[in-house]
Amino acid sequence: MSSPFSAGKLVIANWKMHGSVTQVRAALSVLSQDSACNQSHIMIALPTPYLLLANEWQQQQAGWQIAAQDVSSFAEDGAFTGEVSARMLADVGCRAVLVGHSERRQYFAEGQQVLSKKLKALAQHHLLPIFCVGESFAQREAGLAWQTVEQQLDEVMPLLKELPQVVVAYEPVWAIGTGKVASLADVEEMHTQLQKKLLHSLPACATMRVLYGGSVKADNAEAILALPQVDGVLVGGASLDLGQFKKICQASEKR
Ligand code: PEP
């Protein structure tokens, strides 16, 4: 039987809270015309107001896929001012949604309860969650990196068990937006543990991926993507620089 980890490598751009209509239109045009970026294993996580612009490109057969950066924990549409439901994200063509990003955990105090509800809402609408885990610098220094990551996974494992496809992004908090990248040896070790854990906990899951995120750039993407335990990358800052992002997409093609 083939390994659930054997599928191709994903590249996910996280544009965070950046952009304008003009910039997003221009960027999507560039990505759609680039042979390395205009591929189904490339996903763009746009700010919510711009998802519909991406959807327009999709109607014109853009090859990349649309992702959202967040979703409401309320599963059903209703009187929840300011919220965006999983159904709405699916309606505008989203394929995947980031859940548990460290910025949401840190600035919006998102924890087990709300993250579990978000995973449930996504599952109901057949959207793929990109579930983010990662330790702080203090936790790594204290030798608690694996324990932290394992606990974050265990908290939502009952929800992950319901999914036909699981994508986990290992993003050490100290590496996000800082220019500090985890060493290849540390990535290899953490991903090996994550793969083992997922295989053990989710024996029925057909496709699993463990992505790395944290200061992935044009000059380190190739080495990171070359690790057999890395099934893709989640890219923040460097995805806003289209020249760099193209190179990262090219690096994923070689794998
Ligand atoms: C992220 O936002 O998920 C991320 C990894 O950011 P950066 O690439 O800028 O570190």
mmCIF file of N, CA, C and O in Angstrom, residues 82-144:
data_model
loop_
_atom_site.group_PDB
_atom_site.id
_atom_site.type_symbol
_atom_site.label_atom_id
_atom_site.label_comp_id
_atom_site.label_asym_id
_atom_site.label_seq_id
_atom_site.Cartn_x
_atom_site.Cartn_y
_atom_site.Cartn_z
ATOM 1 N N GLY A 82 -20.002 40.419 11.433
ATOM 2 C CA GLY A 82 -18.560 40.447 11.157
ATOM 3 C C GLY A 82 -17.962 39.096 10.810
ATOM 4 O O GLY A 82 -16.812 39.025 10.381
ATOM 5 N N GLU A 83 -18.717 38.026 11.009
ATOM 6 C CA GLU A 83 -18.169 36.688 10.782
ATOM 7 C C GLU A 83 -18.323 36.238 9.315
ATOM 8 O O GLU A 83 -19.213 36.707 8.596
ATOM 9 N N VAL A 84 -17.466 35.312 8.918
ATOM 10 C CA VAL A 84 -17.528 34.743 7.563
ATOM 11 C C VAL A 84 -17.584 33.224 7.713
ATOM 12 O O VAL A 84 -16.685 32.616 8.312
ATOM 13 N N SER A 85 -18.645 32.632 7.202
ATOM 14 C CA SER A 85 -18.848 31.193 7.452
ATOM 15 C C SER A 85 -18.085 30.312 6.461
ATOM 16 O O SER A 85 -17.703 30.760 5.367
ATOM 17 N N ALA A 86 -17.939 29.067 6.830
ATOM 18 C CA ALA A 86 -17.302 28.084 5.936
ATOM 19 C C ALA A 86 -18.096 27.965 4.641
ATOM 20 O O ALA A 86 -17.524 27.844 3.560
ATOM 21 N N ARG A 87 -19.406 28.032 4.751
ATOM 22 C CA ARG A 87 -20.226 27.950 3.534
ATOM 23 C C ARG A 87 -19.895 29.089 2.570
ATOM 24 O O ARG A 87 -19.787 28.894 1.359
ATOM 25 N N MET A 88 -19.715 30.294 3.123
ATOM 26 C CA MET A 88 -19.394 31.459 2.269
ATOM 27 C C MET A 88 -18.026 31.276 1.601
ATOM 28 O O MET A 88 -17.850 31.623 0.435
ATOM 29 N N LEU A 89 -17.076 30.732 2.356
ATOM 30 C CA LEU A 89 -15.733 30.516 1.782
ATOM 31 C C LEU A 89 -15.803 29.502 0.638
ATOM 32 O O LEU A 89 -15.188 29.692 -0.411
ATOM 33 N N ALA A 90 -16.574 28.452 0.847
ATOM 34 C CA ALA A 90 -16.730 27.455 -0.224
ATOM 35 C C ALA A 90 -17.428 28.094 -1.420
ATOM 36 O O ALA A 90 -17.072 27.847 -2.573
ATOM 37 N N ASP A 91 -18.395 28.971 -1.132
ATOM 38 C CA ASP A 91 -19.171 29.631 -2.189
ATOM 39 C C ASP A 91 -18.294 30.511 -3.084
ATOM 40 O O ASP A 91 -18.569 30.666 -4.268
ATOM 41 N N VAL A 92 -17.227 31.100 -2.513
ATOM 42 C CA VAL A 92 -16.351 31.939 -3.349
ATOM 43 C C VAL A 92 -15.135 31.146 -3.859
ATOM 44 O O VAL A 92 -14.134 31.725 -4.271
ATOM 45 N N GLY A 93 -15.226 29.832 -3.796
ATOM 46 C CA GLY A 93 -14.225 29.005 -4.467
ATOM 47 C C GLY A 93 -13.027 28.599 -3.631
ATOM 48 O O GLY A 93 -12.038 28.097 -4.171
ATOM 49 N N CYS A 94 -13.098 28.813 -2.309
ATOM 50 C CA CYS A 94 -11.955 28.391 -1.477
ATOM 51 C C CYS A 94 -11.865 26.872 -1.457
ATOM 52 O O CYS A 94 -12.874 26.174 -1.433
ATOM 53 N N ARG A 95 -10.630 26.409 -1.424
ATOM 54 C CA ARG A 95 -10.389 24.974 -1.327
ATOM 55 C C ARG A 95 -9.891 24.632 0.080
ATOM 56 O O ARG A 95 -10.144 23.571 0.589
ATOM 57 N N ALA A 96 -9.158 25.596 0.693
ATOM 58 C CA ALA A 96 -8.515 25.317 1.985
ATOM 59 C C ALA A 96 -8.580 26.560 2.878
ATOM 60 O O ALA A 96 -8.799 27.670 2.393
ATOM 61 N N VAL A 97 -8.365 26.337 4.186
ATOM 62 C CA VAL A 97 -8.424 27.444 5.153
ATOM 63 C C VAL A 97 -7.352 27.211 6.227
ATOM 64 O O VAL A 97 -7.200 26.090 6.723
ATOM 65 N N LEU A 98 -6.621 28.275 6.570
ATOM 66 C CA LEU A 98 -5.651 28.168 7.664
ATOM 67 C C LEU A 98 -6.407 28.116 8.993
ATOM 68 O O LEU A 98 -7.339 28.901 9.204
ATOM 69 N N VAL A 99 -6.000 27.224 9.872
ATOM 70 C CA VAL A 99 -6.620 27.123 11.200
ATOM 71 C C VAL A 99 -5.503 26.977 12.231
ATOM 72 O O VAL A 99 -4.576 26.179 12.050
ATOM 73 N N GLY A 100 -5.587 27.774 13.302
ATOM 74 C CA GLY A 100 -4.609 27.639 14.383
ATOM 75 C C GLY A 100 -3.288 28.320 14.100
ATOM 76 O O GLY A 100 -2.275 28.014 14.741
ATOM 77 N N HIS A 101 -3.270 29.255 13.145
ATOM 78 C CA HIS A 101 -2.028 29.995 12.894
ATOM 79 C C HIS A 101 -1.608 30.674 14.193
ATOM 80 O O HIS A 101 -2.447 31.150 14.961
ATOM 81 N N SER A 102 -0.303 30.769 14.428
ATOM 82 C CA SER A 102 0.161 31.296 15.723
ATOM 83 C C SER A 102 -0.283 32.737 15.946
ATOM 84 O O SER A 102 -0.465 33.159 17.081
ATOM 85 N N GLU A 103 -0.486 33.478 14.835
ATOM 86 C CA GLU A 103 -0.968 34.862 15.015
ATOM 87 C C GLU A 103 -2.402 34.875 15.517
ATOM 88 O O GLU A 103 -2.791 35.753 16.288
ATOM 89 N N ARG A 104 -3.204 33.907 15.124
ATOM 90 C CA ARG A 104 -4.584 33.807 15.642
ATOM 91 C C ARG A 104 -4.553 33.319 17.094
ATOM 92 O O ARG A 104 -5.327 33.766 17.928
ATOM 93 N N ARG A 105 -3.647 32.374 17.367
ATOM 94 C CA ARG A 105 -3.551 31.886 18.753
ATOM 95 C C ARG A 105 -3.101 33.025 19.668
ATOM 96 O O ARG A 105 -3.628 33.203 20.774
ATOM 97 N N GLN A 106 -2.131 33.829 19.196
ATOM 98 C CA GLN A 106 -1.541 34.869 20.036
ATOM 99 C C GLN A 106 -2.439 36.102 20.179
ATOM 100 O O GLN A 106 -2.695 36.567 21.278
ATOM 101 N N TYR A 107 -2.928 36.644 19.049
ATOM 102 C CA TYR A 107 -3.650 37.927 19.112
ATOM 103 C C TYR A 107 -5.154 37.766 19.336
ATOM 104 O O TYR A 107 -5.833 38.718 19.686
ATOM 105 N N PHE A 108 -5.684 36.568 19.088
ATOM 106 C CA PHE A 108 -7.127 36.379 19.224
ATOM 107 C C PHE A 108 -7.448 35.271 20.225
ATOM 108 O O PHE A 108 -8.590 34.820 20.308
ATOM 109 N N ALA A 109 -6.412 34.858 20.951
ATOM 110 C CA ALA A 109 -6.564 33.862 22.022
ATOM 111 C C ALA A 109 -7.316 32.614 21.564
ATOM 112 O O ALA A 109 -8.129 32.059 22.296
ATOM 113 N N GLU A 110 -7.068 32.178 20.331
ATOM 114 C CA GLU A 110 -7.765 30.990 19.843
ATOM 115 C C GLU A 110 -7.127 29.731 20.433
ATOM 116 O O GLU A 110 -5.912 29.561 20.377
ATOM 117 N N GLY A 111 -7.953 28.905 21.017
ATOM 118 C CA GLY A 111 -7.469 27.669 21.637
ATOM 119 C C GLY A 111 -8.347 26.502 21.230
ATOM 120 O O GLY A 111 -9.118 26.587 20.263
ATOM 121 N N GLN A 112 -8.219 25.450 22.016
ATOM 122 C CA GLN A 112 -8.853 24.173 21.671
ATOM 123 C C GLN A 112 -10.324 24.288 21.252
ATOM 124 O O GLN A 112 -10.724 23.757 20.210
ATOM 125 N N GLN A 113 -11.108 25.038 22.073
ATOM 126 C CA GLN A 113 -12.562 25.067 21.820
ATOM 127 C C GLN A 113 -12.902 25.685 20.477
ATOM 128 O O GLN A 113 -13.612 25.099 19.661
ATOM 129 N N VAL A 114 -12.345 26.871 20.249
ATOM 130 C CA VAL A 114 -12.699 27.585 19.021
ATOM 131 C C VAL A 114 -12.088 26.883 17.801
ATOM 132 O O VAL A 114 -12.716 26.784 16.740
ATOM 133 N N LEU A 115 -10.876 26.359 17.949
ATOM 134 C CA LEU A 115 -10.228 25.688 16.813
ATOM 135 C C LEU A 115 -10.990 24.419 16.440
ATOM 136 O O LEU A 115 -11.152 24.099 15.254
ATOM 137 N N SER A 116 -11.484 23.722 17.448
ATOM 138 C CA SER A 116 -12.266 22.504 17.163
ATOM 139 C C SER A 116 -13.537 22.854 16.406
ATOM 140 O O SER A 116 -13.927 22.165 15.449
ATOM 141 N N LYS A 117 -14.183 23.952 16.806
ATOM 142 C CA LYS A 117 -15.419 24.365 16.110
ATOM 143 C C LYS A 117 -15.113 24.750 14.672
ATOM 144 O O LYS A 117 -15.892 24.469 13.753
ATOM 145 N N LYS A 118 -13.989 25.422 14.460
ATOM 146 C CA LYS A 118 -13.620 25.822 13.094
ATOM 147 C C LYS A 118 -13.373 24.577 12.227
ATOM 148 O O LYS A 118 -13.811 24.510 11.077
ATOM 149 N N LEU A 119 -12.674 23.594 12.798
ATOM 150 C CA LEU A 119 -12.405 22.366 12.032
ATOM 151 C C LEU A 119 -13.712 21.666 11.664
ATOM 152 O O LEU A 119 -13.876 21.155 10.548
ATOM 153 N N LYS A 120 -14.635 21.677 12.609
ATOM 154 C CA LYS A 120 -15.927 21.019 12.356
ATOM 155 C C LYS A 120 -16.687 21.745 11.240
ATOM 156 O O LYS A 120 -17.229 21.118 10.323
ATOM 157 N N ALA A 121 -16.676 23.085 11.306
ATOM 158 C CA ALA A 121 -17.383 23.875 10.290
ATOM 159 C C ALA A 121 -16.772 23.624 8.907
ATOM 160 O O ALA A 121 -17.492 23.470 7.914
ATOM 161 N N LEU A 122 -15.464 23.541 8.839
ATOM 162 C CA LEU A 122 -14.796 23.305 7.548
ATOM 163 C C LEU A 122 -15.149 21.924 6.995
ATOM 164 O O LEU A 122 -15.413 21.764 5.803
ATOM 165 N N ALA A 123 -15.147 20.936 7.901
ATOM 166 C CA ALA A 123 -15.460 19.571 7.460
ATOM 167 C C ALA A 123 -16.863 19.509 6.859
ATOM 168 O O ALA A 123 -17.091 18.852 5.837
ATOM 169 N N GLN A 124 -17.791 20.229 7.475
ATOM 170 C CA GLN A 124 -19.183 20.219 6.971
ATOM 171 C C GLN A 124 -19.267 20.742 5.542
ATOM 172 O O GLN A 124 -20.183 20.410 4.808
ATOM 173 N N HIS A 125 -18.330 21.609 5.175
ATOM 174 C CA HIS A 125 -18.384 22.210 3.825
ATOM 175 C C HIS A 125 -17.250 21.705 2.927
ATOM 176 O O HIS A 125 -16.940 22.319 1.917
ATOM 177 N N HIS A 126 -16.664 20.590 3.326
ATOM 178 C CA HIS A 126 -15.634 19.917 2.519
ATOM 179 C C HIS A 126 -14.463 20.835 2.188
ATOM 180 O O HIS A 126 -13.907 20.774 1.087
ATOM 181 N N LEU A 127 -14.116 21.698 3.133
ATOM 182 C CA LEU A 127 -12.937 22.556 2.954
ATOM 183 C C LEU A 127 -11.767 21.926 3.692
ATOM 184 O O LEU A 127 -11.933 21.334 4.765
ATOM 185 N N LEU A 128 -10.593 22.063 3.113
ATOM 186 C CA LEU A 128 -9.399 21.433 3.693
ATOM 187 C C LEU A 128 -8.751 22.369 4.716
ATOM 188 O O LEU A 128 -8.315 23.466 4.355
ATOM 189 N N PRO A 129 -8.675 21.956 5.992
ATOM 190 C CA PRO A 129 -7.983 22.811 6.949
ATOM 191 C C PRO A 129 -6.467 22.630 6.853
ATOM 192 O O PRO A 129 -5.983 21.507 6.670
ATOM 193 N N ILE A 130 -5.752 23.735 6.940
ATOM 194 C CA ILE A 130 -4.293 23.668 7.082
ATOM 195 C C ILE A 130 -4.067 23.967 8.555
ATOM 196 O O ILE A 130 -4.122 25.131 8.986
ATOM 197 N N PHE A 131 -3.870 22.925 9.360
ATOM 198 C CA PHE A 131 -3.825 23.103 10.808
ATOM 199 C C PHE A 131 -2.391 23.409 11.256
ATOM 200 O O PHE A 131 -1.478 22.598 11.051
ATOM 201 N N CYS A 132 -2.215 24.596 11.848
ATOM 202 C CA CYS A 132 -0.858 25.059 12.204
ATOM 203 C C CYS A 132 -0.519 24.745 13.660
ATOM 204 O O CYS A 132 -1.343 24.970 14.559
ATOM 205 N N VAL A 133 0.688 24.257 13.858
ATOM 206 C CA VAL A 133 1.195 23.981 15.205
ATOM 207 C C VAL A 133 2.623 24.521 15.290
ATOM 208 O O VAL A 133 3.278 24.706 14.270
ATOM 209 N N GLY A 134 3.080 24.768 16.503
ATOM 210 C CA GLY A 134 4.468 25.223 16.633
ATOM 211 C C GLY A 134 4.753 25.739 18.027
ATOM 212 O O GLY A 134 3.853 26.245 18.711
ATOM 213 N N GLU A 135 6.004 25.610 18.429
ATOM 214 C CA GLU A 135 6.405 26.008 19.774
ATOM 215 C C GLU A 135 7.028 27.409 19.778
ATOM 216 O O GLU A 135 7.537 27.860 18.755
ATOM 217 N N SER A 136 6.995 28.059 20.933
ATOM 218 C CA SER A 136 7.669 29.357 21.103
ATOM 219 C C SER A 136 9.164 29.100 21.324
ATOM 220 O O SER A 136 9.586 27.953 21.567
ATOM 221 N N PHE A 137 9.921 30.167 21.301
ATOM 222 C CA PHE A 137 11.362 30.027 21.535
ATOM 223 C C PHE A 137 11.619 29.505 22.956
ATOM 224 O O PHE A 137 12.445 28.612 23.168
ATOM 225 N N ALA A 138 10.864 30.046 23.912
ATOM 226 C CA ALA A 138 11.063 29.629 25.311
ATOM 227 C C ALA A 138 10.755 28.135 25.462
ATOM 228 O O ALA A 138 11.465 27.411 26.184
ATOM 229 N N GLN A 139 9.707 27.675 24.776
ATOM 230 C CA GLN A 139 9.363 26.248 24.868
ATOM 231 C C GLN A 139 10.453 25.389 24.240
ATOM 232 O O GLN A 139 10.813 24.342 24.770
ATOM 233 N N ARG A 140 11.023 25.844 23.125
ATOM 234 C CA ARG A 140 12.124 25.075 22.512
ATOM 235 C C ARG A 140 13.329 25.040 23.446
ATOM 236 O O ARG A 140 13.933 23.983 23.673
ATOM 237 N N GLU A 141 13.660 26.214 24.001
ATOM 238 C CA GLU A 141 14.818 26.305 24.904
ATOM 239 C C GLU A 141 14.647 25.405 26.128
ATOM 240 O O GLU A 141 15.615 24.862 26.653
ATOM 241 N N ALA A 142 13.390 25.255 26.554
ATOM 242 C CA ALA A 142 13.123 24.421 27.732
ATOM 243 C C ALA A 142 13.001 22.939 27.366
ATOM 244 O O ALA A 142 12.662 22.111 28.216
ATOM 245 N N GLY A 143 13.241 22.606 26.105
ATOM 246 C CA GLY A 143 13.151 21.202 25.672
ATOM 247 C C GLY A 143 11.715 20.728 25.514
ATOM 248 O O GLY A 143 11.440 19.525 25.563
ATOM 249 N N LEU A 144 10.791 21.691 25.336
ATOM 250 C CA LEU A 144 9.374 21.324 25.284
ATOM 251 C C LEU A 144 8.767 21.446 23.884
ATOM 252 O O LEU A 144 7.546 21.511 23.734
#
